[in-house]
Coordinates of C-alpha atoms and ligand atoms in Angstrom, one line a residue:
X1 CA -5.7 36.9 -0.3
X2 CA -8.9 35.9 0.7
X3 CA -11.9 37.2 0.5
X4 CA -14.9 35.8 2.0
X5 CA -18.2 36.9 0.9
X6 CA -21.5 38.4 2.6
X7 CA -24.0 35.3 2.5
X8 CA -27.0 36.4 -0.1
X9 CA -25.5 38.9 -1.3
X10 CA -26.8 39.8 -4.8
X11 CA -24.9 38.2 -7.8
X12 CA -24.8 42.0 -9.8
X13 CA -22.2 42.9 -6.4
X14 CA -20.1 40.1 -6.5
X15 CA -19.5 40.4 -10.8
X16 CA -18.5 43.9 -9.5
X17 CA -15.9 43.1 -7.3
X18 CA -14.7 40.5 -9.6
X19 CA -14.3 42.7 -12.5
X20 CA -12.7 45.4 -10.1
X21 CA -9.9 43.1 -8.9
X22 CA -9.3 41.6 -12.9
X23 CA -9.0 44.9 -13.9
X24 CA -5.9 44.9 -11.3
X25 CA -4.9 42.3 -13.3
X26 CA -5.3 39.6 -10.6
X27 CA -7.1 36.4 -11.0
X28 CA -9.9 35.0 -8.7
X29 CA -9.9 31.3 -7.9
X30 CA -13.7 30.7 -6.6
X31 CA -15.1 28.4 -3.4
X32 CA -18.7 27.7 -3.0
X33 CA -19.1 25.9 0.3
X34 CA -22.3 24.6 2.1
X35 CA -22.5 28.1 4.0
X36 CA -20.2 30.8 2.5
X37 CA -18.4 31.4 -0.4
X38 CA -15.2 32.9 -0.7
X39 CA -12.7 34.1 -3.4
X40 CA -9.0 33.1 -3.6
X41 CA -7.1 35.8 -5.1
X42 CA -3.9 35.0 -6.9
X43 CA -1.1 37.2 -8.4
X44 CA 0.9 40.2 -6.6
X45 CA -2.0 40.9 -4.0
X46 CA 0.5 44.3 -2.5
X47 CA -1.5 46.2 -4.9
X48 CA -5.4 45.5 -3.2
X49 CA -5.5 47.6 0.0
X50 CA -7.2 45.3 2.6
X51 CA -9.8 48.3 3.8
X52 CA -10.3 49.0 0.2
X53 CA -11.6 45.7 -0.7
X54 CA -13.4 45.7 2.4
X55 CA -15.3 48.5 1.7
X56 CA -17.0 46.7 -0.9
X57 CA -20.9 46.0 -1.0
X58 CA -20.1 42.0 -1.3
X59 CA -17.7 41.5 0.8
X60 CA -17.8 40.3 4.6
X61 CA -13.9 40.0 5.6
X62 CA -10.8 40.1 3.7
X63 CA -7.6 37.5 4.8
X64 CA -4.4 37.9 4.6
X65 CA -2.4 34.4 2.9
X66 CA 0.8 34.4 4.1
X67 CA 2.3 31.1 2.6
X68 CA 3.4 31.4 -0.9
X69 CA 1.0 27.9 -2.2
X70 CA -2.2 29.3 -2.7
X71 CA -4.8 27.1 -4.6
X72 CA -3.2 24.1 -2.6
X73 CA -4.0 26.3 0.7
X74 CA -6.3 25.1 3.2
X75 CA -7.6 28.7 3.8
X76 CA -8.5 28.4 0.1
X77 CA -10.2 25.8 0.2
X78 CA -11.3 24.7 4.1
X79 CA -13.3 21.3 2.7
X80 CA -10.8 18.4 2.1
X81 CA -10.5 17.4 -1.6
X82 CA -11.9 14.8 -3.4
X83 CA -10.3 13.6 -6.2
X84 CA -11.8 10.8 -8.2
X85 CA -11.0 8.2 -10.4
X86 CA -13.1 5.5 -11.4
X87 CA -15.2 4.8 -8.6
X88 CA -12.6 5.3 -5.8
X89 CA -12.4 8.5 -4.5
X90 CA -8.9 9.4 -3.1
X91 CA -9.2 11.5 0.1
X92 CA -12.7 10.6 1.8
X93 CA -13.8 7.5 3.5
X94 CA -12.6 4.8 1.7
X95 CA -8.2 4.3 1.8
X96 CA -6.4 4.4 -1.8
X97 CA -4.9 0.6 -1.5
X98 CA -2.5 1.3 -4.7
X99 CA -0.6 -2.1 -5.2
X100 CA 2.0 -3.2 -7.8
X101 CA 5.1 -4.0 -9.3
X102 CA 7.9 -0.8 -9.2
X103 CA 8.2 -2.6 -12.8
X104 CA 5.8 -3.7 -15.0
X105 CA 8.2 -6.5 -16.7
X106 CA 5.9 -8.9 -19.0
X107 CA 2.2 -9.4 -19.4
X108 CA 2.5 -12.4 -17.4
X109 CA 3.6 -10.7 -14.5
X110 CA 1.2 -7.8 -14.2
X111 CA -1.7 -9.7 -15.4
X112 CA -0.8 -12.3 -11.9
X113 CA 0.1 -9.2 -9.6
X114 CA -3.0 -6.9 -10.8
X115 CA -5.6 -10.0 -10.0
X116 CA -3.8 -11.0 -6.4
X117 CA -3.8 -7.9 -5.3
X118 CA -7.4 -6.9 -6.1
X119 CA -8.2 -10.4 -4.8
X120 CA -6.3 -8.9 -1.9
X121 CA -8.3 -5.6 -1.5
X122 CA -6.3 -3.4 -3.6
X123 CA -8.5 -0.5 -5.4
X124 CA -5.4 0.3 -7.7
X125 CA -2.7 -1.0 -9.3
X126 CA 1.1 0.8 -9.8
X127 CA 3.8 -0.5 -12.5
X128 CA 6.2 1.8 -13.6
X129 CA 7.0 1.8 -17.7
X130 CA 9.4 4.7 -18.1
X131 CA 12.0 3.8 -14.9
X132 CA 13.7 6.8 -13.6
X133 CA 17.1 4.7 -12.7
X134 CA 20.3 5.9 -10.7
X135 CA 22.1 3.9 -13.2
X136 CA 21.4 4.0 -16.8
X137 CA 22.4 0.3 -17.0
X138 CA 20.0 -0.5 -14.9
X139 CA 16.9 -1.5 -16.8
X140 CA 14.9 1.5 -18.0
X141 CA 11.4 -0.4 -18.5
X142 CA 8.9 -1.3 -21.0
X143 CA 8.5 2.0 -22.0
X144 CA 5.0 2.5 -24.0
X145 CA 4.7 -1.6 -24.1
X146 CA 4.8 -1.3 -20.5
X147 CA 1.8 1.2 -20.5
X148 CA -0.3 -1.5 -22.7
X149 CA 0.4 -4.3 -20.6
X150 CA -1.1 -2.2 -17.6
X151 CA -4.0 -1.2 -19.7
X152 CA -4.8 -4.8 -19.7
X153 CA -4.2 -5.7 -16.5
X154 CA -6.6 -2.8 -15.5
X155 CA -9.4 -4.2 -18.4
X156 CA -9.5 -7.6 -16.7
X157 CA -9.1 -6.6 -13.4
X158 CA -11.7 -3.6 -13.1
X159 CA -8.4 -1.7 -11.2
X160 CA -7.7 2.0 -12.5
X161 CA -3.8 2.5 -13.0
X162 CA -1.1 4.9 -12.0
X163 CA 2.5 4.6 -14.0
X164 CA 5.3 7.4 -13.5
X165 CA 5.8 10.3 -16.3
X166 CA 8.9 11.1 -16.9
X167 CA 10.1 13.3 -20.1
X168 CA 6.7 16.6 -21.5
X169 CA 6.8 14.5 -24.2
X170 CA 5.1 11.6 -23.2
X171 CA 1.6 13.1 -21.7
X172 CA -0.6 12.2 -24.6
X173 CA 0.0 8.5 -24.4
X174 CA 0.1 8.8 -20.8
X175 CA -3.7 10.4 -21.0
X176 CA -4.8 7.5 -23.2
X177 CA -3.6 4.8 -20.9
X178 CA -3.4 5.8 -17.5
X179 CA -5.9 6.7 -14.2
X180 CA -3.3 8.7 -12.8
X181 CA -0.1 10.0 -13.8
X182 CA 2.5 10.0 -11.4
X183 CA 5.4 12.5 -10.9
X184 CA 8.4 11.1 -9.5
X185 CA 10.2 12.3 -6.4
X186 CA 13.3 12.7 -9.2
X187 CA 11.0 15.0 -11.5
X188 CA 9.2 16.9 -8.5
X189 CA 11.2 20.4 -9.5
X190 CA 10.9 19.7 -13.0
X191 CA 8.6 22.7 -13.8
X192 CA 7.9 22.6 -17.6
X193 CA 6.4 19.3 -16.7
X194 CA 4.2 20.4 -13.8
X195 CA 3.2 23.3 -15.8
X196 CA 2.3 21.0 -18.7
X197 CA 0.3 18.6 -16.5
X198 CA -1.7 21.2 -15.6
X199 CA -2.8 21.9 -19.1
X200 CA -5.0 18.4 -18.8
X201 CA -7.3 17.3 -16.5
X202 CA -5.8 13.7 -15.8
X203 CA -4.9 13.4 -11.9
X204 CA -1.5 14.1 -10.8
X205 CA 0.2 11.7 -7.9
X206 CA 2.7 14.2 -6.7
X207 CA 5.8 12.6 -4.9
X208 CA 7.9 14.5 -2.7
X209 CA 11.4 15.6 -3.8
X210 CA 13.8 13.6 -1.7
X211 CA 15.3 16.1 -0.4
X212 CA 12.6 19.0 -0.7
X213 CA 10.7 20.7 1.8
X214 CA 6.9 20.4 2.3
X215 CA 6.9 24.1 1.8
X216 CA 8.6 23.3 -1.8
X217 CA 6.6 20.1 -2.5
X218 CA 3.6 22.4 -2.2
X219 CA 4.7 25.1 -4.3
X220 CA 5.9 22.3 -7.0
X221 CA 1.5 21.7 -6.8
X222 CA 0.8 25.3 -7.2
X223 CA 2.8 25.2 -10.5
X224 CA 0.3 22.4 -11.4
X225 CA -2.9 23.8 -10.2
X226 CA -1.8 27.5 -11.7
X227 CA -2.5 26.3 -14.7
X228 CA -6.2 24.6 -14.2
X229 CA -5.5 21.2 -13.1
X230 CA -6.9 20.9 -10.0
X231 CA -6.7 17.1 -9.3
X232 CA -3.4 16.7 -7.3
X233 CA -2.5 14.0 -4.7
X234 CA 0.2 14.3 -2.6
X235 CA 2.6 11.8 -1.7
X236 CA 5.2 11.7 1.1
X237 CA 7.9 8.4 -0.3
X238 CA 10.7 9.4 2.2
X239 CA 13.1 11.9 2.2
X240 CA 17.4 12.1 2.6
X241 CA 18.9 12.1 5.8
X242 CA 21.6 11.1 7.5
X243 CA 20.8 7.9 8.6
X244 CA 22.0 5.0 6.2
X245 CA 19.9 1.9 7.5
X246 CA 16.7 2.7 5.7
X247 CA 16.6 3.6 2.0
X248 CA 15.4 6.9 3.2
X249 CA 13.7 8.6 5.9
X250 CA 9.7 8.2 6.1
X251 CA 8.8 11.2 7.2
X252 CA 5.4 10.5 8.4
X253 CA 5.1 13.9 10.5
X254 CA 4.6 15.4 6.7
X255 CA 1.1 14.0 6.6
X256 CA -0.5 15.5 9.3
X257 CA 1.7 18.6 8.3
X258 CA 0.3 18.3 4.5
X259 CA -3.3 17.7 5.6
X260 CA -3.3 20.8 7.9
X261 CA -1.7 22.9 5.1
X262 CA -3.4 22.0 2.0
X263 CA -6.6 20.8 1.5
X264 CA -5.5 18.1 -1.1
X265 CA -5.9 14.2 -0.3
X266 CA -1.7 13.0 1.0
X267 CA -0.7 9.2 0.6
X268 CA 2.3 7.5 2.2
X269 CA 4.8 5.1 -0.2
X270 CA 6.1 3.0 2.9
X271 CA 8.3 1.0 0.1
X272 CA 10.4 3.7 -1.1
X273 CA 10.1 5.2 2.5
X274 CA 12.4 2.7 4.1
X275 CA 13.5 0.1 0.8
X276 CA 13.3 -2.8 3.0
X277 CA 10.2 -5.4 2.3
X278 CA 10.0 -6.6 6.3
X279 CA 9.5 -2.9 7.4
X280 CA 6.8 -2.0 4.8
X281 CA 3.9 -3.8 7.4
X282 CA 4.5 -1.3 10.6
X283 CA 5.5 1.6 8.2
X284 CA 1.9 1.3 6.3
X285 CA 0.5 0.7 9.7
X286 CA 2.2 4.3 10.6
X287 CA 0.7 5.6 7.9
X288 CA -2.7 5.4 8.0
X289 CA -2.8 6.5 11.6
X290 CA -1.2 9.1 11.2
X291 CA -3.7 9.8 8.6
X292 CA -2.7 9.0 5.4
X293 CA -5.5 8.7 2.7
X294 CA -4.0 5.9 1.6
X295 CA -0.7 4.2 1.0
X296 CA 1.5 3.1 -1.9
X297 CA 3.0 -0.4 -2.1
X298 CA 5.2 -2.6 -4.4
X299 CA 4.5 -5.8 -4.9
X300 CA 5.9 -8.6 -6.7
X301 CA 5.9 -11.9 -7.5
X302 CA 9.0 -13.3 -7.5
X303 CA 11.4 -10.2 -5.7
X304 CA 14.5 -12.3 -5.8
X305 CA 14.5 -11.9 -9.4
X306 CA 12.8 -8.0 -9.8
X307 CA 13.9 -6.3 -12.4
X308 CA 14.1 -3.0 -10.3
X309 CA 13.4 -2.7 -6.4
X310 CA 13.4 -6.6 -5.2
X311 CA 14.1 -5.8 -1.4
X312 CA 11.2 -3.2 -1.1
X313 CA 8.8 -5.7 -2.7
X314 CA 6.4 -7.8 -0.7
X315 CA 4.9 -10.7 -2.2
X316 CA 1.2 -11.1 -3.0
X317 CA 0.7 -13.2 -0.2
X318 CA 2.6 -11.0 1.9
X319 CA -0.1 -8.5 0.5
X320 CA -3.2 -10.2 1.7
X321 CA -1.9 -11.0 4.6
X322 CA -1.5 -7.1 5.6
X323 CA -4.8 -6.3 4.3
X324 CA -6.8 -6.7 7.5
X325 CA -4.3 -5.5 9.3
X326 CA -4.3 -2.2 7.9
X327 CA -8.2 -2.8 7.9
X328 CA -8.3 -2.4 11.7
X329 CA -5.5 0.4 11.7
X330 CA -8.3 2.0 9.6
X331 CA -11.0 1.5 11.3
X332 CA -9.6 3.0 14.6
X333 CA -9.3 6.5 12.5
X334 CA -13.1 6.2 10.8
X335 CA -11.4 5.3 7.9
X336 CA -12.4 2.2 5.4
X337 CA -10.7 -0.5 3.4
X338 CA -13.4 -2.7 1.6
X339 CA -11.7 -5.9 1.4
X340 CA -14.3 -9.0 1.9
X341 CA -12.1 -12.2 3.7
X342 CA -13.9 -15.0 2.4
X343 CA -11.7 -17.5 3.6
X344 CA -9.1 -17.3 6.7
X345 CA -6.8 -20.2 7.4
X346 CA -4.4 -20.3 10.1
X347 CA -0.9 -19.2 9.2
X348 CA 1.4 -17.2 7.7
X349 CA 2.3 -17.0 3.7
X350 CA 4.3 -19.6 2.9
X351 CA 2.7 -22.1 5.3
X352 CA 1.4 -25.3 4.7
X353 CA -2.1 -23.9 5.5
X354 CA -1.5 -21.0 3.0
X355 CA -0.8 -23.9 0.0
X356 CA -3.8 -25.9 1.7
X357 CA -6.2 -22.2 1.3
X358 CA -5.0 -21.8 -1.4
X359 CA -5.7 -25.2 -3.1
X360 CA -9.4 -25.6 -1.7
X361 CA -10.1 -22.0 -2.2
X362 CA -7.8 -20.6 -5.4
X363 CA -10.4 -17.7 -6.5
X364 CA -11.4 -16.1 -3.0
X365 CA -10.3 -13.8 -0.9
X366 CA -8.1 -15.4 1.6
X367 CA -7.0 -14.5 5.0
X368 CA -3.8 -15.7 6.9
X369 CA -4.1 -15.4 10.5
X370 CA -0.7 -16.3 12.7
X371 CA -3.3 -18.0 15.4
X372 CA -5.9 -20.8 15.6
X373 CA -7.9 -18.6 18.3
X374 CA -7.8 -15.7 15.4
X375 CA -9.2 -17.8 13.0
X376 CA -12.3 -19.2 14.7
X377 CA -13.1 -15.8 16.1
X378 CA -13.0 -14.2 12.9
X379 CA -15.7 -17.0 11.5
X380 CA -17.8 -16.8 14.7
X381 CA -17.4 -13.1 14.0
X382 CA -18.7 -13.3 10.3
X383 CA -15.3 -11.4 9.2
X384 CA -14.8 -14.9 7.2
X385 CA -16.8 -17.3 5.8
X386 CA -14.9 -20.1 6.0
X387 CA -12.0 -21.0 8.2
X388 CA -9.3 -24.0 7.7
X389 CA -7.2 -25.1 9.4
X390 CA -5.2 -28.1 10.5
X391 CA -6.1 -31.1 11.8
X392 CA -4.1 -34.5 11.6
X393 CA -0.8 -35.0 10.8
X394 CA 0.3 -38.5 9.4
X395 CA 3.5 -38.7 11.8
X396 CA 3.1 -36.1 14.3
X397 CA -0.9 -36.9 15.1
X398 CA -4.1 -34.8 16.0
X399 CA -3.6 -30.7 16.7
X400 CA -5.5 -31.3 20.1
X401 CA -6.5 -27.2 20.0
X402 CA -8.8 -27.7 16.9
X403 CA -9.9 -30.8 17.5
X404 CA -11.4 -29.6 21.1
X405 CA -12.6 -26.1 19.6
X406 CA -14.4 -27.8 16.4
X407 CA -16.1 -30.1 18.9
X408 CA -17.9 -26.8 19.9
X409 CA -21.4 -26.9 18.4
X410 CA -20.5 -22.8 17.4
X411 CA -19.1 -24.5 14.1
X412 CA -19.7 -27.4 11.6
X413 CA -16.9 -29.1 9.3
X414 CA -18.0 -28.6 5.7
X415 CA -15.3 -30.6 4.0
X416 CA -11.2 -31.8 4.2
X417 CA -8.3 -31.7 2.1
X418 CA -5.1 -32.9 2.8
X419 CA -1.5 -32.1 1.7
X420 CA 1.5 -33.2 1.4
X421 CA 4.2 -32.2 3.8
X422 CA 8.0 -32.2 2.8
X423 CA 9.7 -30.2 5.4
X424 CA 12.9 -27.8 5.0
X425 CA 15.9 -26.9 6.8
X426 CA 16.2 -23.5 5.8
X427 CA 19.0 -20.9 6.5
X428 CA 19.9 -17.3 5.3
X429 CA 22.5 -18.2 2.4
X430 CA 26.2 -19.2 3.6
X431 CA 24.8 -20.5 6.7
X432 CA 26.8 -23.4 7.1
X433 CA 25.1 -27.0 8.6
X434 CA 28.1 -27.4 11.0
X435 CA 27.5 -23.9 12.3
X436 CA 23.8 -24.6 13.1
X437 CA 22.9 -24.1 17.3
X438 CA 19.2 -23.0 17.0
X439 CA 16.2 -24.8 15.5
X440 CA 13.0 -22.6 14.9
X441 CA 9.7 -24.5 14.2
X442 CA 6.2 -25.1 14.8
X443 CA 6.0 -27.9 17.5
X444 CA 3.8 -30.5 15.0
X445 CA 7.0 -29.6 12.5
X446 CA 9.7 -30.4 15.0
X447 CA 8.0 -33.3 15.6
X448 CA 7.8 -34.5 12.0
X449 CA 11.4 -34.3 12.1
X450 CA 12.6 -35.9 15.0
X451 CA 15.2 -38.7 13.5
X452 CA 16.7 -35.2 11.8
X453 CA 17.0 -33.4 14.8
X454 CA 18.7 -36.0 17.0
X455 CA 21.6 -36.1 14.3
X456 CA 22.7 -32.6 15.1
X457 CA 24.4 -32.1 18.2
X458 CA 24.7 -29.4 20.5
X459 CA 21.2 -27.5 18.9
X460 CA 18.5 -25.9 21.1
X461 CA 15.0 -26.4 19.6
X462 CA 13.1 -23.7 19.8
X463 CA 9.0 -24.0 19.3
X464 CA 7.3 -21.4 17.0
X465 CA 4.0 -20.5 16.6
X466 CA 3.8 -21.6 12.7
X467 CA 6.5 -22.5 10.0
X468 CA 6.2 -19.7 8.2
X469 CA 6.8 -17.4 11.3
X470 CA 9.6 -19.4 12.1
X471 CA 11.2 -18.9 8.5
X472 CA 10.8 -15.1 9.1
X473 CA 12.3 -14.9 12.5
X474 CA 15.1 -16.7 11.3
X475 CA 15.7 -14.2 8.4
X476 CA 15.7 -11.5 10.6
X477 CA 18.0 -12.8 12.3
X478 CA 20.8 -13.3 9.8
X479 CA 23.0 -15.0 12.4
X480 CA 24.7 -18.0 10.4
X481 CA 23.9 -20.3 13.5
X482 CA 20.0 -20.1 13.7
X483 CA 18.2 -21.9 10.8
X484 CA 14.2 -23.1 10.7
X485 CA 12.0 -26.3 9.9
X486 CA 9.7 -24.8 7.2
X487 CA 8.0 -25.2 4.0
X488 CA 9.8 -25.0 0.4
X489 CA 7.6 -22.0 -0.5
X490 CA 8.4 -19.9 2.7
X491 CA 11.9 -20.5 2.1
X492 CA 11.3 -18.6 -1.2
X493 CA 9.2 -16.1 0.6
X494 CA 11.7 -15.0 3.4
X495 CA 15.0 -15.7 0.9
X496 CA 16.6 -18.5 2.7
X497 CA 18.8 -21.0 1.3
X498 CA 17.4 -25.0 1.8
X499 CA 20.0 -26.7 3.8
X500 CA 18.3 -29.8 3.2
X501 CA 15.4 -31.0 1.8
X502 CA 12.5 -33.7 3.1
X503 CA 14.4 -33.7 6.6
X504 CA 10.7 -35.3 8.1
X505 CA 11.2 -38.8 9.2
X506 CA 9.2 -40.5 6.6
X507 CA 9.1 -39.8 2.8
X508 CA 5.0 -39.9 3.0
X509 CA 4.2 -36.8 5.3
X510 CA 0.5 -35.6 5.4
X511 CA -1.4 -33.0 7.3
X512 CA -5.1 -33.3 6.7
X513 CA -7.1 -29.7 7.0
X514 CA -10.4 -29.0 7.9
X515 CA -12.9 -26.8 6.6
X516 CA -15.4 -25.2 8.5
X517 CA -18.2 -22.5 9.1
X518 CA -19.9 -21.3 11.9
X519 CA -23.6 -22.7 12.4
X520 CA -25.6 -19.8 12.1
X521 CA -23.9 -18.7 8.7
X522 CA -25.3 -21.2 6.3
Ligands
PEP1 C1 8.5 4.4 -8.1 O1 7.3 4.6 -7.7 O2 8.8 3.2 -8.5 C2 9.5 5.4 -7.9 C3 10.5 5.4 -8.7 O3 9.2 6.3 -7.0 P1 10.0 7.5 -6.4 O4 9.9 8.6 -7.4 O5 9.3 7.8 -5.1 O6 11.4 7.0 -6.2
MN2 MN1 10.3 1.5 -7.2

């Protein structure tokens, strides 16, 4: 029940009411907004007779709640929730970016995720200690180690931390270390603990059950909020269904459907949604239009070898190579992602011009974008500061694009740096050379590799717009005849298989990058 209160009424009225309805054993759950203030009241409401109440002195109009969540009810609280930690505040403006391992596995490896994603934009970083595993040979995690190690990550990289509770037992070292303690969508029904976590006033990341209703995931938040804590975010990570391709089923209709019911900030894990790393960029997109106040993403550096989720994982580079995408996605729903691109280079991870960024720039923000154009507009545009890209290729010559846009006096070269190219033939594994009829490469690459490419017969060539994008499309693919000309590092990126190596026609292969900025931004 609700029960909204006449505005300027005397305080002596409203203690009145309020001891009447305790008296009834009931308790009152207060909400001062800008205008009105109104009074949530919890327990077995039968016993308040709505004229009754009405008849009181303080009161304005009495409402009838007819869902069984309460404190997480909307009509309890109209104003969205704010729930902070650190200086991010989850559920206004400004997305939750929360990036990180499912695993924290060594020092080494969260210290290196934790600093590329916040290089990235990130504004929190994940890493699961205590794993919740379908398989108890699977490995369990660092356990309490595991909490330190993301301690430190979060003391050199400024980023507050969420980790996953599992077992009542832990909470005390899980308030000492951690920003926000998540509940798993394994441990969403496991009321002693909710009811424990709402004895403290740490924030709760509440994931929905995987195969629980919203109706349930909201009354698993009442069993936290009935006991004080009020600092809940929801978190929709996919649910069971019938369908097999995906992991699970996103169910992305539960974020408007949370935000409309409950007044509490809702985040989207696109990872666990579908447990496939290419799909986590459209599924994040998704998200925050439909939305989300923020999303939830693994990350890892090497997710061949991950200890626990490998497919789901995206790489850093992967990362920061999202970033602005979800920026705009953002932006088109008056929401905000603070990310500053410093530097944008033109190509994809795992392209020559990502190792060229990341050589001249290796402690900036950096951008990929898949085309020249992109790049120069987003200098010209002041999104970067800097832009590189490439120029001169030993064997396969000038890129006649840049050289005719730099001529524009819009921009000035500041400086060069050139690399050396050893192209790939890269397949996904098993892919036998024999069974090879489709090439995929950037035109520059194909060229680079022409005494290669006359030696197998029968193969179309087909031009792509980098050789990163190239790698991808062919492990999408998955065809055993299609393999692409690309760089050593996107083969690891995309987890292909090097046919052969150095395939270019000569052993000494450069491509020379320039450096620019636009005139007016000195
Ligand atoms: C996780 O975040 O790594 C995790 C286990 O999540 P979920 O509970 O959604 O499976
Ligand atoms: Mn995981």
């Amino acid at each position: 029940m609700i029960i909204v209160l006449k505005q300027g009424v005397e305080e002596y009225r409203v203690d009145e009411l309020k001891a009447w309805i305790k008296d009834k054993g009931l308790s009152i759950n207060p909400i001062y907004g800008t205008e009105k203030t109104v009074l949530g009241i919890v327990g077995d409401t039968s016993i308040l007779s709505i004229s009754e109440v009405e008849m009181h002195d303080a009161v304005e109009k009495v409402l009838k709640v007819q869902e069984p969540f309460k404190k997480a009810n909307r009509k309890f609280h109209p104003e969205n929730t704010i729930i902070k930690i650190g200086d991010l505040e989850i559920g206004g403006k400004e997305l939750a970016i929360i990036a990180g391992p499912c695993s924290v596995e060594s020092e080494e490896q969260i210290i290196e995720i934790a600093q590329k994603v916040k290089k990235a934009g990130a504004n929190m970083l994940r890493g699961g200690a205590f794993k919740p595993r379908t398989s108890p040979y699977s490995f369990q995690g660092l356990k309490t180690e595991g909490l330190k190690l993301l301690k430190k990550a979060s003391e050199i990289t400024g980023l507050p931390i969420v980790s996953e509770i599992t077992n009542i037992n832990h909470i005390d070292v899980f308030v000492e270390y951690v920003d926000l303690i998540q509940v798993g969508t394994r441990n969403m029904q496991n009321f002693e603990l909710l009811k424990e976590l709402g004895k403290i006033d740490k924030p709760v990341l509440l994931k929905r059950g995987f195969s629980n209703t919203l109706e349930e995931l909201l009354m698993a938040c009442e069993y936290i909020m009935n006991e004080g804590n009020q600092n809940i975010i929801l978190c929709e990570r996919g649910i069971r269904t019938f369908e097999t391709f995906t992991r699970n089923t996103l169910d992305l209709s539960a974020v408007p459907a949370l935000k409309r019911l409950s007044h509490l900030p809702v985040v989207v894990d696109p990872s666990h949604g579908c447990g496939m790393a290419w799909m986590v960029e459209p599924l994040a997109k998704a998200a925050i239009a439909v939305g989300a106040d923020g999303v939830i993403i693994e990350v890892h550096n090497n997710p061949a070898k991950a200890l626990s989720d490998g497919p789901q994982s995206i790489t850093p580079a992967e990362f920061s190579y999202l970033m602005p995408k979800l920026k705009e996605f953002a932006a088109l729903n008056d929401r905000h992602i603070s990310i500053s691109h410093t530097v944008a280079y033109a190509g994809t991870p795992g392209s020559f011009a990502n190792e060229a960024a990341e050589k001249a720039f290796p402690n900036s923000a950096i951008t990929g974008f898949e085309h020249f154009e992109d790049v120069f507009d987003a200098v010209l545009k002041g999104r970067a500061e800097i832009g590189i890209v490439p120029y001169e290729n030993s064997l396969a010559g000038k890129v006649n694009e840049v050289v005719e846009t730099l001529k524009d006096h819009k921009f000035e070269i500041v400086d060069r740096i050139k690399i050396k190219i050893n192209q790939m033939l890269v397949a996904p594994s098993g892919t036998e050379l024999s069974s090879i009829r489709k090439i995929y490469s950037h035109p520059k690459a194909l060229q680079q590799c022409k005494k290669f490419l006359s030696s197998i017969p029968n193969c179309k060539i087909i031009p792509y717009s980098t050789t990163s994008a190239a790698a991808a499309a062919v492990a999408a693919l998955n065809d055993q005849c299609s393999a692409a000309i690309a760089s050593k590092t996107a083969a690891k990126l995309y987890r292909l298989e090097i046919l052969k190596e150095n395939i270019q026609d000569a052993e000494e292969n450069y491509t020379e990058f320039v450096i620019f900025r636009a005139k007016n931004n000195k």
